């Protein structure tokens, strides 16, 4: 498949994801879209990224998540040299958390 077509297909996927309005809709869509292993792998990578962001070291992450050191290294490399996607999510989660605490 040509790279241009792959980009178009990826954009269509992202546009579809952006139409989802809540956790239940996300769950339904991703359960249909992904295999059990794919969904768990993505969830594990996010957990690994969060733990790296919080300062955990590799052996603690392996112990708590069961992720391989290769997965942890890959996520760590994405955090350091990627597109800042993980950081963007962490910033937004932190911001939402602070907003929710202020209204309580």
PDB file of C-alpha atoms in Angstrom:
ATOM      1  CA  UNK A   1       0.000   0.000   0.000  1.00  0.00           C
ATOM      2  CA  UNK A   2       1.289   3.409  -0.894  1.00  0.00           C
ATOM      3  CA  UNK A   3       2.319   5.732   1.935  1.00  0.00           C
ATOM      4  CA  UNK A   4      -0.169   8.356   0.764  1.00  0.00           C
ATOM      5  CA  UNK A   5      -3.028   5.849   0.987  1.00  0.00           C
ATOM      6  CA  UNK A   6      -1.862   4.730   4.438  1.00  0.00           C
ATOM      7  CA  UNK A   7      -1.942   8.347   5.608  1.00  0.00           C
ATOM      8  CA  UNK A   8      -5.479   8.775   4.246  1.00  0.00           C
ATOM      9  CA  UNK A   9      -6.568   5.559   5.977  1.00  0.00           C
ATOM     10  CA  UNK A  10      -4.967   6.649   9.271  1.00  0.00           C
ATOM     11  CA  UNK A  11      -6.664  10.046   9.076  1.00  0.00           C
ATOM     12  CA  UNK A  12     -10.012   8.305   8.526  1.00  0.00           C
ATOM     13  CA  UNK A  13      -9.355   6.199  11.627  1.00  0.00           C
ATOM     14  CA  UNK A  14      -8.457   9.261  13.707  1.00  0.00           C
ATOM     15  CA  UNK A  15     -11.546  11.116  12.471  1.00  0.00           C
ATOM     16  CA  UNK A  16     -13.674   8.127  13.485  1.00  0.00           C
ATOM     17  CA  UNK A  17     -12.089   8.080  16.943  1.00  0.00           C
ATOM     18  CA  UNK A  18     -12.757  11.793  17.356  1.00  0.00           C
ATOM     19  CA  UNK A  19     -16.500  11.157  16.918  1.00  0.00           C
ATOM     20  CA  UNK A  20     -16.604   9.005  20.061  1.00  0.00           C
ATOM     21  CA  UNK A  21     -18.285  10.846  22.912  1.00  0.00           C
ATOM     22  CA  UNK A  22     -17.646   8.825  26.071  1.00  0.00           C
ATOM     23  CA  UNK A  23     -15.842   5.857  27.580  1.00  0.00           C
ATOM     24  CA  UNK A  24     -18.632   3.434  26.709  1.00  0.00           C
ATOM     25  CA  UNK A  25     -18.487   4.416  23.032  1.00  0.00           C
ATOM     26  CA  UNK A  26     -14.691   4.092  23.047  1.00  0.00           C
ATOM     27  CA  UNK A  27     -14.932   0.681  24.642  1.00  0.00           C
ATOM     28  CA  UNK A  28     -17.462  -0.535  22.052  1.00  0.00           C
ATOM     29  CA  UNK A  29     -15.495   0.820  19.094  1.00  0.00           C
ATOM     30  CA  UNK A  30     -12.092  -0.439  20.211  1.00  0.00           C
ATOM     31  CA  UNK A  31     -13.521  -3.862  21.153  1.00  0.00           C
ATOM     32  CA  UNK A  32     -14.826  -4.140  17.586  1.00  0.00           C
ATOM     33  CA  UNK A  33     -11.702  -2.699  15.988  1.00  0.00           C
ATOM     34  CA  UNK A  34      -8.952  -4.459  17.936  1.00  0.00           C
ATOM     35  CA  UNK A  35      -8.201  -7.971  19.014  1.00  0.00           C
ATOM     36  CA  UNK A  36      -8.057  -8.661  22.734  1.00  0.00           C
ATOM     37  CA  UNK A  37      -4.249  -8.725  22.538  1.00  0.00           C
ATOM     38  CA  UNK A  38      -4.022  -5.448  20.592  1.00  0.00           C
ATOM     39  CA  UNK A  39      -6.262  -3.625  23.051  1.00  0.00           C
ATOM     40  CA  UNK A  40      -4.345  -4.975  26.035  1.00  0.00           C
ATOM     41  CA  UNK A  41      -1.003  -4.085  24.407  1.00  0.00           C
ATOM     42  CA  UNK A  42      -2.109  -0.468  23.909  1.00  0.00           C
ATOM     43  CA  UNK A  43      -3.435  -0.250  27.471  1.00  0.00           C
ATOM     44  CA  UNK A  44      -0.156  -1.710  28.765  1.00  0.00           C
ATOM     45  CA  UNK A  45       1.906   0.814  26.778  1.00  0.00           C
ATOM     46  CA  UNK A  46      -0.111   3.678  28.223  1.00  0.00           C
ATOM     47  CA  UNK A  47       0.390   2.298  31.741  1.00  0.00           C
ATOM     48  CA  UNK A  48       4.135   1.944  31.098  1.00  0.00           C
ATOM     49  CA  UNK A  49       4.290   5.520  29.777  1.00  0.00           C
ATOM     50  CA  UNK A  50       2.450   6.803  32.842  1.00  0.00           C
ATOM     51  CA  UNK A  51       4.826   4.977  35.158  1.00  0.00           C
ATOM     52  CA  UNK A  52       7.883   6.296  33.284  1.00  0.00           C
ATOM     53  CA  UNK A  53       6.370   9.778  33.476  1.00  0.00           C
ATOM     54  CA  UNK A  54       5.955   9.327  37.238  1.00  0.00           C
ATOM     55  CA  UNK A  55       9.609   8.342  37.630  1.00  0.00           C
ATOM     56  CA  UNK A  56       9.410   4.583  38.002  1.00  0.00           C
ATOM     57  CA  UNK A  57      12.475   2.642  36.856  1.00  0.00           C
ATOM     58  CA  UNK A  58      12.445  -0.268  34.419  1.00  0.00           C
ATOM     59  CA  UNK A  59      12.558  -3.107  36.946  1.00  0.00           C
ATOM     60  CA  UNK A  60       9.633  -1.617  38.904  1.00  0.00           C
ATOM     61  CA  UNK A  61       7.603  -1.304  35.708  1.00  0.00           C
ATOM     62  CA  UNK A  62       8.373  -4.896  34.690  1.00  0.00           C
ATOM     63  CA  UNK A  63       7.321  -6.042  38.144  1.00  0.00           C
ATOM     64  CA  UNK A  64       4.063  -4.058  38.242  1.00  0.00           C
ATOM     65  CA  UNK A  65       2.928  -4.414  34.619  1.00  0.00           C
ATOM     66  CA  UNK A  66       4.515  -7.567  33.249  1.00  0.00           C
ATOM     67  CA  UNK A  67       5.710  -5.546  30.239  1.00  0.00           C
ATOM     68  CA  UNK A  68       8.895  -6.670  28.579  1.00  0.00           C
ATOM     69  CA  UNK A  69      11.980  -4.494  28.763  1.00  0.00           C
ATOM     70  CA  UNK A  70      11.719  -4.144  24.968  1.00  0.00           C
ATOM     71  CA  UNK A  71       8.228  -2.651  25.330  1.00  0.00           C
ATOM     72  CA  UNK A  72       9.376  -0.337  28.103  1.00  0.00           C
ATOM     73  CA  UNK A  73      12.354   0.777  26.003  1.00  0.00           C
ATOM     74  CA  UNK A  74      10.100   1.403  23.000  1.00  0.00           C
ATOM     75  CA  UNK A  75       7.698   3.504  25.083  1.00  0.00           C
ATOM     76  CA  UNK A  76      10.583   5.353  26.715  1.00  0.00           C
ATOM     77  CA  UNK A  77      12.016   6.163  23.290  1.00  0.00           C
ATOM     78  CA  UNK A  78       8.602   7.444  22.146  1.00  0.00           C
ATOM     79  CA  UNK A  79       8.396   9.672  25.220  1.00  0.00           C
ATOM     80  CA  UNK A  80      11.874  11.101  24.611  1.00  0.00           C
ATOM     81  CA  UNK A  81      12.028  11.242  20.797  1.00  0.00           C
ATOM     82  CA  UNK A  82       8.426  10.872  19.641  1.00  0.00           C
ATOM     83  CA  UNK A  83       5.704  13.343  18.750  1.00  0.00           C
ATOM     84  CA  UNK A  84       4.892  14.302  22.372  1.00  0.00           C
ATOM     85  CA  UNK A  85       1.621  12.378  22.221  1.00  0.00           C
ATOM     86  CA  UNK A  86       2.052  10.810  25.636  1.00  0.00           C
ATOM     87  CA  UNK A  87       3.007  14.160  27.196  1.00  0.00           C
ATOM     88  CA  UNK A  88      -0.027  15.835  25.638  1.00  0.00           C
ATOM     89  CA  UNK A  89      -2.306  13.200  27.185  1.00  0.00           C
ATOM     90  CA  UNK A  90      -0.627  13.463  30.580  1.00  0.00           C
ATOM     91  CA  UNK A  91      -0.944  17.258  30.537  1.00  0.00           C
ATOM     92  CA  UNK A  92      -4.638  17.032  29.716  1.00  0.00           C
ATOM     93  CA  UNK A  93      -5.334  14.357  32.306  1.00  0.00           C
ATOM     94  CA  UNK A  94      -3.542  16.448  34.938  1.00  0.00           C
ATOM     95  CA  UNK A  95      -5.421  19.579  33.881  1.00  0.00           C
ATOM     96  CA  UNK A  96      -8.789  17.752  34.008  1.00  0.00           C
ATOM     97  CA  UNK A  97      -7.901  16.258  37.371  1.00  0.00           C
ATOM     98  CA  UNK A  98      -7.133  19.693  38.798  1.00  0.00           C
ATOM     99  CA  UNK A  99     -10.331  21.149  37.309  1.00  0.00           C
ATOM    100  CA  UNK A 100     -12.436  18.349  38.812  1.00  0.00           C
ATOM    101  CA  UNK A 101     -10.814  18.811  42.226  1.00  0.00           C
ATOM    102  CA  UNK A 102     -11.501  22.537  42.157  1.00  0.00           C
ATOM    103  CA  UNK A 103     -15.208  22.000  41.576  1.00  0.00           C
ATOM    104  CA  UNK A 104     -15.579  19.482  44.408  1.00  0.00           C
TER     105      UNK A 104
END
